[in-house]
CSV table of C-alpha atoms and ligand atoms in Angstrom, one decimal:
chain,number,residue,atom,x,y,z
A,1,MET,CA,133.5,135.7,83.3
A,2,PRO,CA,130.4,134.0,84.4
A,3,LEU,CA,130.2,130.1,85.2
A,4,LEU,CA,132.5,128.4,82.7
A,5,ASN,CA,130.4,126.6,79.9
A,6,ARG,CA,133.1,124.1,79.5
A,7,ALA,CA,133.3,123.4,83.3
A,8,ALA,CA,129.3,122.7,83.3
A,9,ASP,CA,129.7,120.4,80.1
A,10,MET,CA,132.6,118.6,82.3
A,11,VAL,CA,130.3,118.0,85.4
A,12,PRO,CA,128.8,114.8,84.3
A,13,GLU,CA,132.5,113.3,84.1
A,14,ILE,CA,133.7,114.8,87.2
A,15,THR,CA,130.8,113.6,89.2
A,16,LEU,CA,131.8,109.9,88.1
A,17,TRP,CA,135.4,110.7,89.1
A,18,ARG,CA,134.2,112.2,92.2
A,19,GLN,CA,131.8,109.3,93.1
A,20,ASP,CA,134.8,107.2,92.2
A,21,LEU,CA,136.8,108.5,94.8
A,22,HIS,CA,134.4,108.2,97.3
A,23,ARG,CA,133.9,104.6,96.7
A,24,HIS,CA,137.4,104.2,97.9
A,25,PRO,CA,138.3,106.4,100.7
A,26,GLU,CA,141.8,106.3,102.0
A,27,VAL,CA,143.2,107.8,105.5
A,28,LEU,CA,145.8,110.0,106.1
A,29,TYR,CA,148.9,108.8,104.0
A,30,ALA,CA,147.6,105.7,102.7
A,31,VAL,CA,146.1,107.3,99.6
A,32,HIS,CA,148.0,105.1,97.5
A,33,ARG,CA,145.0,104.7,94.7
A,34,THR,CA,144.0,108.1,95.1
A,35,ALA,CA,147.1,109.5,94.4
A,36,GLY,CA,147.6,107.0,91.2
A,37,VAL,CA,144.2,108.0,89.9
A,38,VAL,CA,145.3,111.8,90.0
A,39,ALA,CA,148.7,111.1,88.7
A,40,ASP,CA,147.2,109.4,85.9
A,41,LYS,CA,144.6,111.7,84.7
A,42,LEU,CA,147.5,114.6,85.0
A,43,ARG,CA,149.5,112.7,82.6
A,44,ALA,CA,146.6,112.0,80.3
A,45,PHE,CA,145.8,115.8,80.4
A,46,GLY,CA,149.2,116.3,78.9
A,47,PHE,CA,151.0,117.9,81.8
A,48,ASP,CA,154.4,119.1,81.7
A,49,THR,CA,155.9,117.3,84.7
A,50,VAL,CA,153.8,114.7,87.3
A,51,THR,CA,155.5,113.7,90.3
A,52,GLU,CA,154.4,111.2,92.8
A,53,GLY,CA,155.7,110.6,96.4
A,54,VAL,CA,156.1,114.0,97.4
A,55,GLY,CA,155.6,114.3,101.0
A,56,ARG,CA,155.4,110.3,100.9
A,57,THR,CA,152.2,110.3,99.0
A,58,GLY,CA,151.4,113.5,97.6
A,59,VAL,CA,151.3,114.5,94.2
A,60,VAL,CA,152.5,117.6,92.0
A,61,GLY,CA,151.7,118.4,88.5
A,62,GLU,CA,153.2,121.3,86.9
A,63,LEU,CA,151.5,123.0,84.0
A,64,HIS,CA,153.0,125.6,81.5
A,65,GLY,CA,151.4,128.4,79.9
A,66,ARG,CA,151.1,129.1,76.1
A,67,ASN,CA,154.8,130.4,76.0
A,68,GLY,CA,156.3,127.4,77.8
A,69,PRO,CA,157.9,127.9,81.3
A,70,GLY,CA,159.6,131.0,82.7
A,71,GLY,CA,157.3,133.9,84.3
A,72,ARG,CA,155.1,134.0,87.2
A,73,ARG,CA,154.3,130.4,89.2
A,74,ILE,CA,151.4,130.0,91.3
A,75,ALA,CA,150.2,126.8,93.2
A,76,LEU,CA,146.3,125.5,93.6
A,77,ARG,CA,146.2,122.9,96.1
A,78,ALA,CA,143.4,120.2,97.0
A,79,ASP,CA,143.4,117.4,99.6
A,80,MET,CA,142.9,113.8,98.7
A,81,ASP,CA,142.5,112.0,102.3
A,82,ALA,CA,139.3,110.5,103.8
A,83,LEU,CA,138.3,109.9,107.2
A,84,PRO,CA,138.0,106.8,109.7
A,85,ILE,CA,134.6,107.1,109.9
A,86,GLN,CA,131.5,104.3,109.0
A,87,GLU,CA,129.5,105.8,106.3
A,88,ILE,CA,125.8,105.4,107.3
A,89,ALA,CA,124.0,107.5,104.0
A,90,GLU,CA,122.5,104.8,101.6
A,91,VAL,CA,123.9,106.9,98.7
A,92,PRO,CA,124.8,104.9,95.4
A,93,HIS,CA,128.5,105.8,95.5
A,94,LYS,CA,128.4,104.6,99.3
A,95,SER,CA,132.2,103.6,100.4
A,96,THR,CA,133.2,100.4,99.9
A,97,VAL,CA,135.8,100.4,102.8
A,98,PRO,CA,134.4,99.5,106.1
A,99,GLY,CA,135.1,102.4,108.8
A,100,ALA,CA,136.4,104.6,106.2
A,101,MET,CA,134.7,107.3,104.3
A,102,HIS,CA,135.1,110.9,102.4
A,103,ALA,CA,133.0,112.7,105.5
A,104,CYS,CA,134.9,116.1,104.7
A,105,GLY,CA,134.5,116.4,100.9
A,106,HIS,CA,137.9,115.9,99.7
A,107,ASP,CA,136.8,113.7,97.1
A,108,GLY,CA,135.0,116.6,95.6
A,109,HIS,CA,137.7,119.2,96.3
A,110,THR,CA,140.2,116.5,94.3
A,111,ALA,CA,137.9,115.9,91.5
A,112,MET,CA,137.2,119.6,91.0
A,113,LEU,CA,140.8,120.6,90.8
A,114,LEU,CA,141.4,117.7,88.3
A,115,GLY,CA,138.8,119.3,86.2
A,116,ALA,CA,140.0,122.5,86.3
A,117,ALA,CA,143.4,121.2,85.6
A,118,ARG,CA,142.3,119.2,82.4
A,119,HIS,CA,140.6,122.7,81.3
A,120,LEU,CA,143.6,124.5,81.7
A,121,ALA,CA,145.7,122.0,80.1
A,122,GLU,CA,143.5,122.2,76.9
A,123,THR,CA,143.4,125.9,76.7
A,124,ARG,CA,146.8,127.1,78.6
A,125,ALA,CA,145.2,130.4,78.1
A,126,PHE,CA,147.8,132.0,80.6
A,127,ASP,CA,151.5,132.9,81.2
A,128,GLY,CA,153.7,131.3,83.7
A,129,THR,CA,153.3,128.1,85.4
A,130,ILE,CA,150.6,126.5,87.6
A,131,VAL,CA,151.8,124.0,90.2
A,132,PHE,CA,148.9,121.6,90.9
A,133,ILE,CA,149.2,120.0,94.6
A,134,PHE,CA,147.5,117.1,95.7
A,135,GLN,CA,148.0,116.3,98.9
A,136,PRO,CA,147.7,113.6,102.0
A,137,ALA,CA,146.8,113.6,105.3
A,138,GLU,CA,145.0,116.8,105.9
A,139,GLU,CA,143.2,115.1,108.9
A,140,GLY,CA,145.5,115.4,111.1
A,141,GLY,CA,148.7,114.1,109.9
A,142,ALA,CA,150.2,117.4,108.5
A,143,GLY,CA,150.3,116.3,104.8
A,144,ALA,CA,151.1,119.6,103.7
A,145,ARG,CA,153.9,119.9,106.1
A,146,THR,CA,155.6,116.8,105.0
A,147,MET,CA,155.4,117.9,101.5
A,148,LEU,CA,157.1,121.0,102.4
A,149,GLU,CA,159.8,119.2,104.4
A,150,ASP,CA,160.3,117.1,101.4
A,151,GLY,CA,161.1,120.4,99.0
A,152,LEU,CA,158.0,121.1,97.9
A,153,LEU,CA,159.0,124.8,97.7
A,154,GLU,CA,162.5,124.1,96.2
A,155,ARG,CA,161.7,121.7,93.6
A,156,PHE,CA,158.2,123.0,92.6
A,157,PRO,CA,158.8,126.8,93.5
A,158,PHE,CA,155.5,129.3,93.7
A,159,GLU,CA,155.0,132.4,94.5
A,160,GLU,CA,151.5,132.5,95.5
A,161,VAL,CA,148.9,129.6,96.7
A,162,TYR,CA,145.3,129.0,96.8
A,163,GLY,CA,142.9,126.5,98.4
A,164,LEU,CA,139.1,125.5,98.7
A,165,HIS,CA,137.1,123.8,100.8
A,166,ASN,CA,133.0,123.1,100.6
A,167,MET,CA,131.3,124.1,103.5
A,168,PRO,CA,127.9,122.8,104.8
A,169,GLY,CA,125.4,125.3,105.6
A,170,ILE,CA,126.2,127.5,103.0
A,171,ASP,CA,124.1,127.6,99.7
A,172,VAL,CA,125.7,125.9,96.7
A,173,GLY,CA,126.8,128.4,94.5
A,174,ARG,CA,128.1,130.7,97.2
A,175,PHE,CA,131.4,131.5,98.5
A,176,ALA,CA,132.5,132.8,101.6
A,177,ILE,CA,135.9,134.3,102.9
A,178,ARG,CA,137.7,137.0,105.0
A,179,PRO,CA,140.9,138.4,105.1
A,180,GLY,CA,143.5,137.6,108.3
A,181,ALA,CA,142.8,134.7,110.2
A,182,MET,CA,140.1,132.0,108.5
A,183,MET,CA,140.7,129.0,110.5
A,184,ALA,CA,142.4,128.8,114.4
A,185,SER,CA,145.6,126.9,115.3
A,186,ALA,CA,145.0,123.8,117.2
A,187,ASP,CA,147.2,122.4,119.8
A,188,VAL,CA,147.0,119.5,122.3
A,189,PHE,CA,148.4,120.0,126.0
A,190,ARG,CA,148.9,116.9,128.4
A,191,ILE,CA,149.7,117.4,132.2
A,192,GLU,CA,150.4,114.7,134.3
A,193,ILE,CA,150.3,115.9,138.0
A,194,GLU,CA,152.3,113.7,140.4
A,195,GLY,CA,151.2,113.8,144.3
A,196,ARG,CA,151.6,111.0,146.9
A,197,GLY,CA,149.1,108.5,147.0
A,198,GLY,CA,147.9,106.8,150.4
A,199,HIS,CA,145.0,105.8,152.4
A,200,ALA,CA,141.3,107.6,151.6
A,201,ALA,CA,140.9,108.1,155.5
A,202,LYS,CA,144.4,109.2,156.1
A,203,PRO,CA,144.5,112.5,153.4
A,204,GLN,CA,146.9,114.2,155.8
A,205,THR,CA,149.6,111.8,154.7
A,206,THR,CA,148.9,112.5,150.6
A,207,ILE,CA,149.2,115.0,148.3
A,208,ASP,CA,145.8,114.2,146.2
A,209,PRO,CA,146.5,114.7,142.5
A,210,VAL,CA,142.6,114.7,142.4
A,211,LEU,CA,142.3,117.8,144.0
A,212,VAL,CA,145.3,119.3,142.4
A,213,GLY,CA,144.0,118.7,139.0
A,214,ALA,CA,140.3,120.0,140.1
A,215,HIS,CA,142.3,123.2,140.9
A,216,VAL,CA,144.4,123.1,137.4
A,217,VAL,CA,141.3,122.9,135.3
A,218,MET,CA,139.9,125.5,137.1
A,219,ALA,CA,142.8,127.9,137.1
A,220,LEU,CA,143.3,127.1,133.4
A,221,GLN,CA,140.0,128.6,132.6
A,222,SER,CA,141.7,131.9,134.0
A,223,ILE,CA,143.8,132.4,130.6
A,224,VAL,CA,141.2,132.8,128.2
A,225,SER,CA,138.8,135.3,130.4
A,226,ARG,CA,141.9,137.1,132.2
A,227,ASN,CA,145.0,136.9,129.9
A,228,ALA,CA,143.4,137.1,126.5
A,229,ASP,CA,142.1,139.9,124.7
A,230,PRO,CA,138.5,139.7,124.8
A,231,LEU,CA,138.5,141.0,121.1
A,232,SER,CA,140.9,137.9,120.2
A,233,ALA,CA,139.4,134.4,120.2
A,234,ALA,CA,140.8,131.5,122.1
A,235,VAL,CA,139.5,128.3,123.4
A,236,VAL,CA,141.2,126.4,126.4
A,237,SER,CA,139.3,123.3,126.9
A,238,VAL,CA,140.2,120.4,129.4
A,239,THR,CA,138.8,117.0,127.6
A,240,GLN,CA,140.2,114.3,129.7
A,241,PHE,CA,140.9,113.9,133.3
A,242,HIS,CA,142.0,110.5,134.5
A,243,ALA,CA,142.8,109.5,138.3
A,244,GLY,CA,142.3,106.8,140.4
A,245,ASP,CA,140.9,103.3,140.4
A,246,THR,CA,138.7,102.8,143.7
A,247,ASN,CA,137.0,104.5,146.6
A,248,ASN,CA,139.3,104.1,149.5
A,249,VAL,CA,142.5,105.2,147.5
A,250,ILE,CA,144.1,108.3,147.2
A,251,PRO,CA,145.9,107.8,143.6
A,252,GLN,CA,149.5,108.6,142.9
A,253,THR,CA,148.9,110.7,139.8
A,254,ALA,CA,146.3,112.1,137.5
A,255,LEU,CA,146.1,112.9,133.9
A,256,LEU,CA,144.9,115.7,132.2
A,257,SER,CA,144.4,116.6,128.3
A,258,GLY,CA,142.9,119.1,126.2
A,259,THR,CA,143.1,121.3,123.4
A,260,VAL,CA,143.8,125.1,122.7
A,261,ARG,CA,142.5,126.9,119.8
A,262,THR,CA,143.4,130.6,118.6
A,263,LEU,CA,143.2,133.0,115.6
A,264,ASP,CA,146.5,134.7,116.2
A,265,PRO,CA,150.0,133.6,116.4
A,266,ALA,CA,150.8,135.8,119.2
A,267,VAL,CA,147.8,134.7,121.1
A,268,ARG,CA,148.7,131.1,120.6
A,269,THR,CA,152.3,131.7,122.0
A,270,ALA,CA,150.9,133.5,125.0
A,271,VAL,CA,148.3,130.9,125.9
A,272,GLU,CA,151.0,128.1,125.7
A,273,ALA,CA,153.2,129.9,128.2
A,274,ARG,CA,150.1,130.3,130.5
A,275,VAL,CA,149.3,126.8,130.4
A,276,ARG,CA,152.7,125.7,131.6
A,277,ALA,CA,153.2,128.2,133.9
A,278,VAL,CA,149.5,127.8,135.4
A,279,ALA,CA,149.4,124.1,135.7
A,280,GLU,CA,153.0,124.2,137.2
A,281,ALA,CA,152.4,126.7,139.9
A,282,THR,CA,148.9,125.8,141.0
A,283,ALA,CA,150.5,122.3,141.5
A,284,ALA,CA,153.3,123.4,143.4
A,285,VAL,CA,151.0,125.2,145.7
A,286,TYR,CA,149.6,122.0,146.9
A,287,GLY,CA,153.2,120.6,147.1
A,288,ALA,CA,152.5,118.2,143.9
A,289,ARG,CA,154.3,118.5,140.5
A,290,ALA,CA,152.8,119.3,137.0
A,291,ASP,CA,154.5,117.8,134.1
A,292,VAL,CA,153.4,119.9,131.0
A,293,THR,CA,153.7,118.4,127.4
A,294,TYR,CA,152.5,121.0,125.0
A,295,THR,CA,152.5,119.6,121.3
A,296,PRO,CA,152.0,122.0,118.6
A,297,GLY,CA,149.3,121.1,115.9
A,298,TYR,CA,147.9,123.3,112.8
A,299,PRO,CA,149.2,126.7,112.8
A,300,VAL,CA,146.5,129.6,112.2
A,301,THR,CA,145.3,129.7,108.8
A,302,VAL,CA,146.1,133.1,107.7
A,303,ASN,CA,144.8,134.7,104.4
A,304,ASP,CA,146.8,137.4,102.7
A,305,PRO,CA,144.3,140.5,102.3
A,306,GLU,CA,145.3,141.2,98.6
A,307,ALA,CA,144.8,137.4,97.7
A,308,THR,CA,141.6,137.4,99.8
A,309,ARG,CA,140.6,140.5,97.5
A,310,LEU,CA,141.5,138.7,94.4
A,311,ALA,CA,139.9,135.1,95.5
A,312,ALA,CA,136.9,137.0,96.2
A,313,ASP,CA,136.7,138.8,92.9
A,314,VAL,CA,136.9,135.9,90.8
A,315,ALA,CA,134.4,134.1,93.1
A,316,ARG,CA,132.0,137.3,92.2
A,317,ALA,CA,132.9,136.9,88.5
A,318,VAL,CA,131.7,133.4,88.6
A,319,VAL,CA,128.5,133.5,90.9
A,320,GLY,CA,127.7,136.8,90.9
A,321,PRO,CA,128.4,139.6,93.7
A,322,GLY,CA,125.5,138.6,95.8
A,323,GLN,CA,126.7,135.4,96.4
A,324,VAL,CA,129.9,136.1,97.5
A,325,THR,CA,130.5,137.1,101.5
A,326,GLU,CA,133.9,138.5,102.2
A,327,THR,CA,133.3,139.2,105.6
A,328,ALA,CA,132.7,135.7,106.7
A,329,ASP,CA,133.2,134.6,110.5
A,330,PRO,CA,136.6,132.7,111.0
A,331,MET,CA,136.0,128.9,112.1
A,332,MET,CA,137.6,127.4,115.2
A,333,GLY,CA,138.4,124.1,113.4
A,334,ALA,CA,141.9,123.7,112.0
A,335,GLU,CA,143.4,123.4,108.5
A,336,ASP,CA,146.6,122.1,107.7
A,337,PHE,CA,146.8,124.5,104.6
A,338,SER,CA,148.5,126.6,107.2
A,339,TYR,CA,151.6,125.6,106.7
A,340,LEU,CA,151.3,126.5,103.0
A,341,LEU,CA,150.3,129.8,103.7
A,342,GLU,CA,153.3,130.4,106.4
A,343,LYS,CA,155.4,130.0,103.8
A,344,ARG,CA,153.7,132.0,100.6
A,345,PRO,CA,151.0,134.5,100.6
A,346,GLY,CA,147.4,133.2,99.3
A,347,ALA,CA,144.1,132.6,100.6
A,348,TYR,CA,141.6,130.0,101.6
A,349,ILE,CA,138.1,130.1,100.6
A,350,PHE,CA,134.6,128.1,101.3
A,351,MET,CA,132.2,127.1,99.0
A,352,GLY,CA,128.9,126.2,99.6
A,353,ASN,CA,127.7,122.6,100.2
A,354,GLY,CA,124.0,123.3,100.7
A,355,PRO,CA,122.0,121.9,103.6
A,356,SER,CA,124.3,118.5,103.8
A,357,ALA,CA,125.4,116.8,107.1
A,358,GLY,CA,128.0,118.5,108.5
A,359,LEU,CA,131.8,118.1,107.8
A,360,HIS,CA,133.0,114.7,109.5
A,361,HIS,CA,129.4,113.4,110.1
A,362,PRO,CA,128.6,109.6,108.8
A,363,ALA,CA,125.6,111.3,106.7
A,364,TYR,CA,127.9,113.8,105.0
A,365,ASP,CA,128.3,113.9,101.2
A,366,PHE,CA,129.7,116.5,98.7
A,367,ASP,CA,127.3,117.8,96.5
A,368,ASP,CA,128.0,117.3,93.0
A,369,GLY,CA,125.9,120.6,92.4
A,370,ALA,CA,128.7,122.4,93.3
A,371,ILE,CA,131.2,120.9,91.0
A,372,ALA,CA,130.8,123.7,88.0
A,373,TYR,CA,131.0,126.4,90.8
A,374,GLY,CA,134.8,125.1,92.1
A,375,VAL,CA,135.8,124.2,88.7
A,376,SER,CA,135.0,127.7,87.5
A,377,TRP,CA,136.7,129.1,90.2
A,378,TRP,CA,139.9,127.6,89.9
A,379,VAL,CA,139.9,128.1,86.3
A,380,ALA,CA,139.2,131.8,86.5
A,381,LEU,CA,141.3,132.3,89.3
A,382,ALA,CA,144.6,130.6,87.4
A,383,GLU,CA,143.7,132.8,84.6
A,384,ARG,CA,143.5,135.8,86.5
A,385,LEU,CA,146.6,135.5,88.3
A,386,LEU,CA,148.7,134.4,85.2
A,387,ALA,CA,146.8,136.9,82.9
A,388,ARG,CA,149.7,137.9,80.2
B,401,LIG,NI1,138.7,119.1,105.0
């Protein structure tokens, strides 16, 4: 099935939905207007169930195939939230909310999945049930996890789950995916070093947390270079180092913090253990104490190999075989779709957004020229998964 004719027909209307969402960005869980728009549309399309307030402000719609409920159940997911960024591009549909904008294209993701929802509700050319998940707070709020904690899987069971993200730098009309790790885990560490403050002219009476902190920063570099397998990616970045207020005082404490990224859950666990051990032992060498707080963020986004093959196959059917990369490089950014993939097999695919500004850039805009491709992929994917 090539680009769906019906998808192309719906593009002008879906573009209006997308640009309306773009004008009214909402961040994290405060996606009240957006969720309302989504729920109203799903009801208007004739969905069998529409449930609001899942995971605070998420929306879940269930659509049964031509033979009603029963049979296989699959889930399709879009994110609805914007970012706390001031938009700088002078587009006609520019954000009307100061300090907030759709800088990651979630307006496009929501509009495309709504377009697919409408077409699938009209045609119902499938057997089984499609669970449509519209989630809040992808950008740092773990909205997918909150929906899971609110009983997403128990209330709206599904056997497989799929997600899509637009990607600047990939041509419009192209898709990219890979089996295994697609995006990184992102954890945060904070190391409080307690020394002994005193006069800067009498260092022998102090334990200098600045010196200790400097050694900790250096020692942390050994984790990636000496502990991690060279063939498995890991990042340990110290991004903050705060200590002292003046020139003639050795401070009492120093604070380091930073981020850890990995593409493998086992590497992630090992790096965490090393961050703790290296910081604590290095501080102890100098008679100081290091308190390490390690906060797990989003897990690794791991694509199931079979689901990946199917997602790529469907993309090839939509845009042609030469337009789909099945060996994309993973990205060290993180994505909370990973929580859903921890529970059920599935796949997460990138769709080209052309030469736009990058994700999270104040001049970014979703390319409406990509809508037909995204809608067609969603529809073809659902019909393939739930073919009779
Ligand atoms: Ni995003």
